[in-house]
CSV table of C-alpha atoms and ligand atoms in Angstrom, one decimal:
chain,number,residue,atom,x,y,z
N,4,UNK,CA,24.5,-11.9,17.7
N,5,UNK,CA,23.0,-8.5,18.2
N,6,UNK,CA,21.0,-6.9,15.4
N,7,UNK,CA,23.6,-4.4,14.7
N,8,UNK,CA,26.4,-7.1,14.4
N,9,UNK,CA,24.0,-9.1,12.1
N,10,UNK,CA,23.6,-6.0,9.9
N,11,UNK,CA,27.4,-5.5,9.8
N,12,UNK,CA,28.1,-9.2,8.8
N,13,UNK,CA,25.3,-9.1,6.1
N,14,UNK,CA,26.7,-5.6,4.8
N,15,UNK,CA,30.2,-7.2,4.6
N,16,UNK,CA,28.9,-10.0,2.6
N,17,UNK,CA,27.0,-7.7,0.3
N,18,UNK,CA,30.0,-5.7,-0.4
N,19,UNK,CA,31.7,-8.7,-1.8
N,20,UNK,CA,29.0,-9.4,-4.5
N,21,UNK,CA,30.1,-8.7,-8.0
N,22,UNK,CA,27.2,-7.6,-10.0
N,23,UNK,CA,27.5,-7.5,-13.8
N,24,UNK,CA,24.6,-5.6,-15.3
N,25,UNK,CA,26.5,-3.8,-18.2
N,26,UNK,CA,24.9,-5.9,-20.9
N,27,UNK,CA,21.3,-4.8,-20.2
N,28,UNK,CA,19.7,-1.9,-22.3
N,29,UNK,CA,18.2,-0.1,-19.2
N,30,UNK,CA,16.8,2.7,-21.3
N,31,UNK,CA,15.0,0.2,-23.7
N,32,UNK,CA,13.6,-1.8,-20.8
N,33,UNK,CA,12.4,1.3,-19.0
N,34,UNK,CA,10.6,2.3,-22.3
N,35,UNK,CA,9.0,-1.1,-22.5
N,36,UNK,CA,7.7,-0.8,-18.8
N,37,UNK,CA,6.2,2.6,-19.5
N,38,UNK,CA,4.7,1.4,-22.7
N,39,UNK,CA,3.2,-1.5,-21.1
N,40,UNK,CA,1.8,0.8,-18.2
N,41,UNK,CA,0.2,2.9,-21.0
N,42,UNK,CA,-1.3,-0.2,-22.7
N,43,UNK,CA,-2.8,-1.4,-19.3
N,44,UNK,CA,-4.1,2.3,-18.7
N,45,UNK,CA,-6.3,1.8,-21.8
N,46,UNK,CA,-8.1,-1.2,-20.2
N,47,UNK,CA,-10.8,0.6,-18.5
N,48,UNK,CA,-14.5,0.4,-17.6
N,49,UNK,CA,-15.0,4.2,-18.1
N,50,UNK,CA,-13.9,5.5,-21.5
N,51,UNK,CA,-11.8,8.5,-21.2
N,52,UNK,CA,-10.7,7.6,-17.6
N,53,UNK,CA,-8.7,4.9,-15.8
N,54,UNK,CA,-11.2,2.8,-13.8
N,55,UNK,CA,-10.7,-0.8,-13.0
N,56,UNK,CA,-12.6,-2.6,-10.2
N,57,UNK,CA,-12.5,-6.3,-9.1
N,58,UNK,CA,-12.8,-8.7,-12.0
N,59,UNK,CA,-14.4,-6.0,-14.4
N,60,UNK,CA,-14.3,-7.1,-18.2
N,61,UNK,CA,-11.3,-4.9,-19.1
N,62,UNK,CA,-9.2,-6.9,-16.5
N,63,UNK,CA,-9.1,-9.6,-19.3
N,64,UNK,CA,-7.2,-7.4,-21.6
N,65,UNK,CA,-4.8,-6.4,-18.6
N,66,UNK,CA,-4.3,-10.2,-18.2
N,67,UNK,CA,-3.6,-10.7,-22.0
N,68,UNK,CA,-1.2,-7.7,-22.0
N,69,UNK,CA,0.8,-9.1,-19.2
N,70,UNK,CA,0.6,-12.5,-20.5
N,71,UNK,CA,2.1,-11.7,-23.8
N,72,UNK,CA,5.2,-10.4,-22.2
N,73,UNK,CA,5.2,-13.4,-19.8
N,74,UNK,CA,5.0,-15.7,-22.7
N,75,UNK,CA,8.2,-14.2,-24.2
N,76,UNK,CA,10.1,-15.0,-20.8
N,77,UNK,CA,8.6,-18.5,-21.0
N,78,UNK,CA,6.9,-18.1,-17.6
N,79,UNK,CA,4.0,-20.3,-16.5
N,80,UNK,CA,0.9,-18.1,-16.1
N,81,UNK,CA,-2.6,-18.5,-14.7
N,82,UNK,CA,-5.4,-16.5,-13.3
N,83,UNK,CA,-6.3,-18.0,-9.7
N,84,UNK,CA,-9.9,-18.2,-8.3
N,85,UNK,CA,-9.3,-14.8,-6.4
N,86,UNK,CA,-8.8,-13.3,-9.8
N,87,UNK,CA,-5.0,-12.9,-9.4
N,88,UNK,CA,-2.9,-13.0,-12.4
N,89,UNK,CA,0.3,-15.2,-11.6
N,90,UNK,CA,3.4,-16.0,-13.5
N,91,UNK,CA,6.1,-18.4,-12.2
N,92,UNK,CA,9.8,-18.6,-13.2
N,93,UNK,CA,11.1,-21.9,-11.8
N,94,UNK,CA,14.4,-22.4,-10.3
N,95,UNK,CA,16.4,-25.6,-11.4
N,96,UNK,CA,16.1,-26.7,-7.8
N,97,UNK,CA,12.5,-27.9,-7.3
N,98,UNK,CA,12.8,-27.6,-3.6
N,99,UNK,CA,13.8,-24.0,-3.6
N,100,UNK,CA,11.9,-21.4,-1.7
N,101,UNK,CA,10.0,-18.7,-3.7
N,102,UNK,CA,10.4,-14.9,-3.9
N,103,UNK,CA,6.9,-13.3,-4.4
N,104,UNK,CA,7.1,-10.1,-6.5
N,105,UNK,CA,3.7,-8.5,-6.5
N,106,UNK,CA,1.4,-5.4,-6.6
N,107,UNK,CA,-2.2,-4.7,-7.7
N,108,UNK,CA,-3.9,-4.4,-11.1
N,109,UNK,CA,-7.4,-2.7,-9.9
N,110,UNK,CA,-7.7,1.1,-9.5
N,111,UNK,CA,-9.8,3.7,-7.9
N,112,UNK,CA,-12.2,5.5,-10.1
N,113,UNK,CA,-10.6,7.9,-12.6
N,114,UNK,CA,-7.1,6.8,-11.4
N,115,UNK,CA,-3.6,7.3,-12.7
N,116,UNK,CA,-1.8,4.7,-14.7
N,117,UNK,CA,1.0,3.5,-12.2
N,118,UNK,CA,-0.6,3.0,-8.7
N,119,UNK,CA,-0.1,-0.8,-8.4
N,120,UNK,CA,0.4,-1.5,-12.2
N,121,UNK,CA,3.9,-0.2,-12.0
N,122,UNK,CA,5.0,-2.8,-9.5
N,123,UNK,CA,3.5,-5.8,-11.6
N,124,UNK,CA,4.9,-4.6,-14.8
N,125,UNK,CA,8.4,-3.9,-13.1
N,126,UNK,CA,8.3,-7.5,-12.0
N,127,UNK,CA,8.2,-8.6,-15.6
N,128,UNK,CA,11.0,-6.3,-16.4
N,129,UNK,CA,13.1,-7.6,-13.6
N,130,UNK,CA,12.6,-11.1,-14.9
N,131,UNK,CA,13.6,-10.0,-18.4
N,132,UNK,CA,16.7,-8.4,-16.9
N,133,UNK,CA,17.6,-11.7,-15.3
N,134,UNK,CA,17.6,-13.3,-18.6
N,135,UNK,CA,18.8,-16.9,-18.4
N,136,UNK,CA,20.8,-16.2,-15.3
N,137,UNK,CA,19.9,-18.9,-12.9
N,138,UNK,CA,18.4,-17.9,-9.5
N,139,UNK,CA,18.6,-20.3,-6.5
N,140,UNK,CA,14.9,-19.5,-5.8
N,141,UNK,CA,11.6,-19.6,-7.7
N,142,UNK,CA,10.0,-16.2,-8.7
N,143,UNK,CA,6.2,-15.8,-8.6
N,144,UNK,CA,4.9,-12.7,-10.0
N,145,UNK,CA,1.4,-11.8,-8.8
N,146,UNK,CA,-0.9,-9.1,-10.2
N,147,UNK,CA,-3.4,-8.7,-7.5
N,148,UNK,CA,-7.2,-8.6,-8.4
N,149,UNK,CA,-8.2,-5.9,-6.0
N,150,UNK,CA,-6.5,-3.8,-3.5
N,151,UNK,CA,-8.4,-0.5,-3.4
N,152,UNK,CA,-11.7,-1.6,-1.9
N,153,UNK,CA,-13.8,0.3,-4.3
N,154,UNK,CA,-16.3,-2.3,-5.5
N,155,UNK,CA,-17.1,-4.1,-2.2
N,156,UNK,CA,-15.9,-1.4,0.3
N,157,UNK,CA,-13.5,-3.9,1.6
N,158,UNK,CA,-9.9,-3.8,0.2
N,159,UNK,CA,-7.1,-6.4,-0.4
N,160,UNK,CA,-9.4,-9.2,-1.9
N,161,UNK,CA,-6.3,-10.4,-4.1
N,162,UNK,CA,-3.7,-10.5,-1.4
N,163,UNK,CA,-6.2,-12.0,1.1
N,164,UNK,CA,-6.7,-14.8,-1.6
N,165,UNK,CA,-3.0,-15.3,-1.7
N,166,UNK,CA,-2.7,-15.8,2.1
N,167,UNK,CA,-5.9,-17.7,2.3
N,168,UNK,CA,-8.1,-15.5,4.1
N,169,UNK,CA,-10.5,-14.3,1.4
N,170,UNK,CA,-13.2,-16.9,1.8
N,171,UNK,CA,-15.0,-14.8,4.4
N,172,UNK,CA,-15.5,-12.0,1.7
N,173,UNK,CA,-17.4,-14.3,-0.8
N,174,UNK,CA,-20.9,-13.2,0.3
N,175,UNK,CA,-20.1,-9.4,0.4
N,176,UNK,CA,-22.2,-7.6,-2.2
N,177,UNK,CA,-21.6,-4.5,-4.3
N,178,UNK,CA,-23.9,-1.7,-4.9
N,179,UNK,CA,-25.6,-3.7,-7.7
N,180,UNK,CA,-26.2,-6.7,-5.3
N,181,UNK,CA,-23.6,-8.9,-6.9
N,182,UNK,CA,-21.5,-10.8,-4.6
N,183,UNK,CA,-17.8,-11.3,-4.6
N,184,UNK,CA,-18.6,-15.2,-5.4
N,185,UNK,CA,-20.9,-14.2,-8.3
N,186,UNK,CA,-18.3,-11.7,-9.6
N,187,UNK,CA,-15.7,-14.6,-9.7
N,188,UNK,CA,-18.1,-16.8,-11.4
N,189,UNK,CA,-19.1,-14.0,-14.0
N,190,UNK,CA,-15.5,-13.8,-14.9
N,191,UNK,CA,-15.4,-17.6,-15.6
N,192,UNK,CA,-13.6,-18.4,-12.5
N,193,UNK,CA,-14.7,-20.9,-9.7
N,194,UNK,CA,-15.2,-19.5,-6.2
N,195,UNK,CA,-15.1,-23.1,-4.8
N,196,UNK,CA,-11.5,-23.2,-5.9
N,197,UNK,CA,-10.5,-20.1,-3.8
N,198,UNK,CA,-8.6,-22.2,-1.4
N,199,UNK,CA,-6.3,-23.3,-4.2
N,200,UNK,CA,-5.3,-19.6,-4.8
N,201,UNK,CA,-3.6,-19.6,-1.3
N,202,UNK,CA,0.1,-19.9,-1.8
N,203,UNK,CA,1.5,-23.2,-0.6
N,204,UNK,CA,5.3,-23.7,-0.1
N,205,UNK,CA,8.3,-21.9,1.5
N,206,UNK,CA,8.4,-18.2,0.9
N,207,UNK,CA,11.7,-16.6,0.7
N,208,UNK,CA,10.3,-13.1,0.7
N,209,UNK,CA,7.7,-10.8,-0.7
N,210,UNK,CA,8.8,-7.8,-2.7
N,211,UNK,CA,6.6,-5.0,-3.8
N,212,UNK,CA,7.6,-1.9,-5.9
N,213,UNK,CA,5.0,1.0,-5.6
N,214,UNK,CA,4.8,4.7,-6.3
N,215,UNK,CA,5.2,6.6,-3.1
N,216,UNK,CA,1.8,8.4,-3.4
N,217,UNK,CA,3.2,11.1,-1.3
N,218,UNK,CA,5.5,14.1,-1.5
N,219,UNK,CA,8.6,13.1,0.6
N,220,UNK,CA,10.8,11.6,-1.9
N,221,UNK,CA,10.3,14.6,-4.2
N,222,UNK,CA,11.1,16.9,-1.4
N,223,UNK,CA,14.3,15.0,-0.6
N,224,UNK,CA,15.2,14.9,-4.4
N,225,UNK,CA,15.3,11.1,-4.2
N,226,UNK,CA,14.3,8.6,-6.9
N,227,UNK,CA,13.4,5.7,-4.6
N,228,UNK,CA,13.6,4.4,-1.1
N,229,UNK,CA,13.0,1.3,1.0
N,230,UNK,CA,10.0,1.2,3.1
N,231,UNK,CA,10.6,0.2,6.7
N,232,UNK,CA,7.1,-0.1,8.0
N,233,UNK,CA,3.6,0.4,7.0
N,234,UNK,CA,2.0,2.6,9.7
N,235,UNK,CA,-0.7,1.3,11.8
N,236,UNK,CA,-3.9,3.4,12.0
N,237,UNK,CA,-6.9,4.1,14.0
N,238,UNK,CA,-10.1,5.8,12.8
N,239,UNK,CA,-12.7,7.1,15.2
N,240,UNK,CA,-16.0,8.8,15.0
N,241,UNK,CA,-16.3,11.5,17.6
N,242,UNK,CA,-19.0,13.8,18.6
N,243,UNK,CA,-19.3,16.9,21.0
N,244,UNK,CA,-22.8,17.9,22.1
N,245,UNK,CA,-23.6,21.3,23.6
N,246,UNK,CA,-26.9,23.3,23.2
N,247,UNK,CA,-28.2,24.8,19.9
N,248,UNK,CA,-29.6,28.3,20.7
N,249,UNK,CA,-30.3,31.7,19.1
N,250,UNK,CA,-27.0,33.2,17.8
N,251,UNK,CA,-28.3,36.8,18.6
N,252,UNK,CA,-29.8,36.6,22.0
N,253,UNK,CA,-27.3,34.1,23.8
N,254,UNK,CA,-24.4,36.0,25.2
N,255,UNK,CA,-21.0,34.5,24.8
N,256,UNK,CA,-20.6,33.4,28.5
N,257,UNK,CA,-23.9,31.6,28.4
N,258,UNK,CA,-23.2,29.4,25.4
N,259,UNK,CA,-22.5,25.7,25.0
N,260,UNK,CA,-21.0,25.8,21.5
N,261,UNK,CA,-20.1,22.3,20.3
N,262,UNK,CA,-18.1,23.6,17.3
N,263,UNK,CA,-15.9,25.9,19.2
N,264,UNK,CA,-14.9,22.9,21.4
N,265,UNK,CA,-14.3,20.7,18.4
N,266,UNK,CA,-12.1,23.4,17.0
N,267,UNK,CA,-9.9,23.2,20.1
N,268,UNK,CA,-9.5,19.4,19.5
N,269,UNK,CA,-8.6,20.0,15.8
N,270,UNK,CA,-5.8,22.3,16.9
N,271,UNK,CA,-4.8,20.0,19.7
N,272,UNK,CA,-4.5,17.1,17.2
N,273,UNK,CA,-2.3,19.1,14.9
N,274,UNK,CA,-0.1,20.2,17.7
N,275,UNK,CA,0.4,16.8,19.1
N,276,UNK,CA,1.2,15.3,15.7
N,277,UNK,CA,3.7,18.1,15.0
N,278,UNK,CA,5.5,17.5,18.2
N,279,UNK,CA,5.6,13.8,17.9
N,280,UNK,CA,8.0,12.5,15.2
N,281,UNK,CA,6.3,10.3,12.7
N,282,UNK,CA,2.7,10.9,13.8
N,283,UNK,CA,0.0,12.0,11.5
N,284,UNK,CA,-3.3,13.0,12.8
N,285,UNK,CA,-6.3,14.2,10.7
N,286,UNK,CA,-9.8,15.4,11.3
N,287,UNK,CA,-10.9,15.0,7.8
N,288,UNK,CA,-14.9,15.1,8.1
N,289,UNK,CA,-17.1,17.4,10.3
N,290,UNK,CA,-20.8,17.6,10.4
N,291,UNK,CA,-22.2,20.7,12.3
N,292,UNK,CA,-25.8,20.5,13.5
N,293,UNK,CA,-28.2,22.1,13.2
N,294,UNK,CA,-26.0,23.9,10.5
N,295,UNK,CA,-27.6,27.3,10.2
N,296,UNK,CA,-25.8,30.6,10.3
N,297,UNK,CA,-27.9,32.1,13.1
N,298,UNK,CA,-27.9,29.2,15.3
N,299,UNK,CA,-25.1,28.1,17.9
N,300,UNK,CA,-23.8,24.8,16.9
N,301,UNK,CA,-25.5,22.3,19.3
N,302,UNK,CA,-23.8,19.2,18.1
N,303,UNK,CA,-20.6,18.3,15.9
N,304,UNK,CA,-20.0,15.0,14.6
N,305,UNK,CA,-16.4,14.5,13.2
N,306,UNK,CA,-13.7,11.9,12.5
N,307,UNK,CA,-10.3,11.3,13.6
N,308,UNK,CA,-7.5,9.5,11.8
N,309,UNK,CA,-4.3,8.7,13.7
N,310,UNK,CA,-1.3,6.9,12.2
N,311,UNK,CA,2.3,6.0,13.1
N,312,UNK,CA,4.8,3.2,12.3
N,313,UNK,CA,4.9,2.1,16.0
N,314,UNK,CA,1.7,1.0,17.6
N,315,UNK,CA,2.6,2.0,21.1
N,316,UNK,CA,3.2,5.7,19.9
N,317,UNK,CA,0.0,5.8,18.1
N,318,UNK,CA,-2.1,4.4,21.0
N,319,UNK,CA,-0.4,6.9,23.5
N,320,UNK,CA,-1.2,9.8,21.1
N,321,UNK,CA,-4.8,8.6,20.7
N,322,UNK,CA,-5.2,8.2,24.4
N,323,UNK,CA,-3.8,11.9,25.0
N,324,UNK,CA,-6.3,13.2,22.4
N,325,UNK,CA,-9.2,11.5,23.9
N,326,UNK,CA,-8.3,12.9,27.4
N,327,UNK,CA,-7.9,16.3,25.8
N,328,UNK,CA,-11.4,16.0,24.4
N,329,UNK,CA,-12.8,15.0,27.7
N,330,UNK,CA,-11.1,18.0,29.4
N,331,UNK,CA,-12.5,20.4,26.5
N,332,UNK,CA,-15.9,19.0,27.1
N,333,UNK,CA,-15.8,19.5,30.9
N,334,UNK,CA,-14.3,23.1,30.4
N,335,UNK,CA,-17.3,24.0,28.0
N,336,UNK,CA,-20.1,22.1,29.5
N,337,UNK,CA,-20.2,19.7,26.5
N,338,UNK,CA,-20.7,16.1,26.2
N,339,UNK,CA,-18.0,13.9,24.4
N,340,UNK,CA,-18.5,10.5,22.8
N,341,UNK,CA,-16.1,8.5,20.7
N,342,UNK,CA,-16.4,5.2,18.7
N,343,UNK,CA,-13.5,3.3,17.4
N,344,UNK,CA,-14.5,2.4,13.7
N,345,UNK,CA,-11.3,0.8,12.5
N,346,UNK,CA,-7.9,-0.1,13.8
N,347,UNK,CA,-4.9,-1.8,12.0
N,348,UNK,CA,-1.6,-2.6,13.6
N,349,UNK,CA,1.6,-1.3,12.0
N,350,UNK,CA,3.3,-3.9,9.9
N,351,UNK,CA,7.2,-3.6,10.0
N,352,UNK,CA,9.0,-4.7,6.9
N,353,UNK,CA,11.6,-7.4,7.2
N,354,UNK,CA,14.8,-5.9,8.4
N,355,UNK,CA,17.0,-8.5,6.5
N,356,UNK,CA,15.3,-7.8,3.2
N,357,UNK,CA,15.4,-4.1,4.1
N,358,UNK,CA,19.1,-4.3,4.4
N,359,UNK,CA,19.5,-6.0,1.1
N,360,UNK,CA,17.3,-3.4,-0.7
N,361,UNK,CA,19.3,-0.6,1.1
N,362,UNK,CA,22.6,-2.2,-0.2
N,363,UNK,CA,21.0,-2.4,-3.6
N,364,UNK,CA,20.3,1.3,-3.6
N,365,UNK,CA,23.7,2.1,-2.2
N,366,UNK,CA,25.4,0.1,-5.0
N,367,UNK,CA,23.5,2.4,-7.5
N,368,UNK,CA,25.0,5.4,-5.7
N,369,UNK,CA,21.6,6.3,-4.2
N,370,UNK,CA,20.7,7.2,-0.5
N,371,UNK,CA,19.0,4.2,1.1
N,372,UNK,CA,17.3,5.9,4.2
N,373,UNK,CA,13.9,4.1,4.6
N,374,UNK,CA,10.3,5.7,4.5
N,375,UNK,CA,7.4,4.7,6.6
N,376,UNK,CA,4.3,4.0,4.4
N,377,UNK,CA,1.4,6.1,5.7
N,378,UNK,CA,-0.9,4.4,3.2
N,379,UNK,CA,-1.9,0.6,3.3
N,380,UNK,CA,-0.7,-1.7,0.8
N,381,UNK,CA,-0.9,-5.5,-0.1
N,382,UNK,CA,2.4,-5.8,1.8
N,383,UNK,CA,0.6,-4.9,5.0
N,384,UNK,CA,-1.4,-8.1,4.7
N,385,UNK,CA,1.3,-10.4,3.2
N,386,UNK,CA,3.9,-9.0,5.6
N,387,UNK,CA,1.9,-10.5,8.6
N,388,UNK,CA,2.6,-14.0,7.1
N,389,UNK,CA,5.9,-13.7,5.3
N,390,UNK,CA,9.1,-11.4,5.3
N,391,UNK,CA,8.1,-8.4,3.2
N,392,UNK,CA,9.9,-5.5,1.8
N,393,UNK,CA,8.8,-2.5,-0.4
N,394,UNK,CA,10.6,0.0,-2.7
N,395,UNK,CA,8.9,3.3,-3.1
N,396,UNK,CA,9.3,5.3,-6.3
N,397,UNK,CA,9.0,9.0,-6.3
N,398,UNK,CA,5.6,10.5,-7.2
N,399,UNK,CA,6.0,13.8,-9.1
N,400,UNK,CA,4.0,16.4,-7.3
N,401,UNK,CA,3.2,13.8,-4.5
N,402,UNK,CA,0.1,13.1,-6.6
N,403,UNK,CA,-1.7,9.7,-6.8
N,404,UNK,CA,-5.5,8.5,-7.2
N,405,UNK,CA,-5.6,11.1,-9.8
N,406,UNK,CA,-5.5,11.1,-13.6
N,407,UNK,CA,-2.3,13.3,-13.4
N,408,UNK,CA,-0.3,10.7,-11.4
N,409,UNK,CA,2.9,10.1,-13.1
N,410,UNK,CA,6.5,8.7,-12.7
N,411,UNK,CA,9.8,10.0,-14.0
N,412,UNK,CA,11.4,7.6,-16.6
N,413,UNK,CA,14.8,8.0,-14.8
N,414,UNK,CA,13.1,6.9,-11.5
N,415,UNK,CA,11.7,3.7,-13.2
N,416,UNK,CA,15.2,3.0,-14.5
N,417,UNK,CA,16.6,3.3,-11.0
N,418,UNK,CA,13.9,1.1,-9.7
N,419,UNK,CA,14.7,-1.5,-12.3
N,420,UNK,CA,18.5,-1.4,-11.5
N,421,UNK,CA,18.0,-1.5,-7.8
N,422,UNK,CA,15.4,-4.4,-8.2
N,423,UNK,CA,17.8,-6.3,-10.3
N,424,UNK,CA,20.5,-5.9,-7.7
N,425,UNK,CA,18.2,-6.8,-4.9
N,426,UNK,CA,17.3,-10.2,-6.9
N,427,UNK,CA,20.9,-10.9,-7.3
N,428,UNK,CA,21.9,-10.1,-3.7
N,429,UNK,CA,19.0,-12.3,-2.5
N,430,UNK,CA,20.5,-15.0,-4.6
N,431,UNK,CA,23.9,-14.6,-3.3
N,432,UNK,CA,22.7,-14.5,0.3
N,433,UNK,CA,21.7,-18.2,0.2
N,434,UNK,CA,25.1,-19.3,-0.9
S,10,ZN,ZN1,-1.7,1.0,-4.8
């Protein structure tokens, strides 16, 4: 069967599903989600801000807040040795596979109230919406301990623990000299138990709801969208070296100005990214030496960040830009050097789960065209192990990692309805 045929077949099956959601008070459940997010926003290391790093003391209050809702739903809860808050809703069939619903509970310094938290709280609301309706799969809700990489400069500690690759991080130290292992111990957990945090069992899928943190849904007037892939990225340190000299006495034709060369590359990167659908390229940092108003720049150290949903497109673009840099250097008698600092492959989301999520959106009368995530998410790690899908919720003003980050209540309600349909479509799929 070709992918197109497979899609038609699954869409036909989806169309036959009868979903009865009339008895749920969506507005009340939405209010409950927003109130819970507000309560969690009050759990902070820095009074007056929202700041929660890996296993900081206020994380206990977050776990308690989630735990009280989970208790109402009769979920089994625990905090694993990676600091992840976990709640399980068991299916009647013990041998059933598990749907993991997750996002993260930590934040950047002076953050907003919804990045990560919204996805975990919506997970509870989705289970509340299910009520006593049986599902042919277990659901495990995970509030990841760490995604932002603030405390140890390495992100995804929580999702790495879930997939069983966090042990290599135990000796990393924060700026106070405390290691990941010591932070786990200080919280009352046992780093020796980290292996038990790894999810063992059959995973039906991984579902993460997250705010978009960008301006696309708002520009398109859409409440929510499925994510088709998390973009791969490369980050490089670059330098162009010429010759510093007197700004008054050196004629223009006799200069080897590193900054004018770098400027050409900045514009070349912008032009290439504008001409290549889906490509983003950014020179976000530039250090000009010696950095005086009356001296021709002798050296420029700068960065390049290139991202695309397809690794081949990203790599081709990067190779073009590096060639262009060499050309500029030759034309201007400069020396060019580059160093690859970080490279992450793109993570495609699972097409089958994506089709179900799209069907859920369409059933709510919403357009379902997918977005590519330019930012990294836990789904990027988890998606390398298990079929994963994300639902993005509109970010008003495209704003995130900022105290003014917000969501529209109507969009949260859409996410709830779409998520509820998604869970039921997934249940029906197995029959
Ligand atoms: Zn996030």
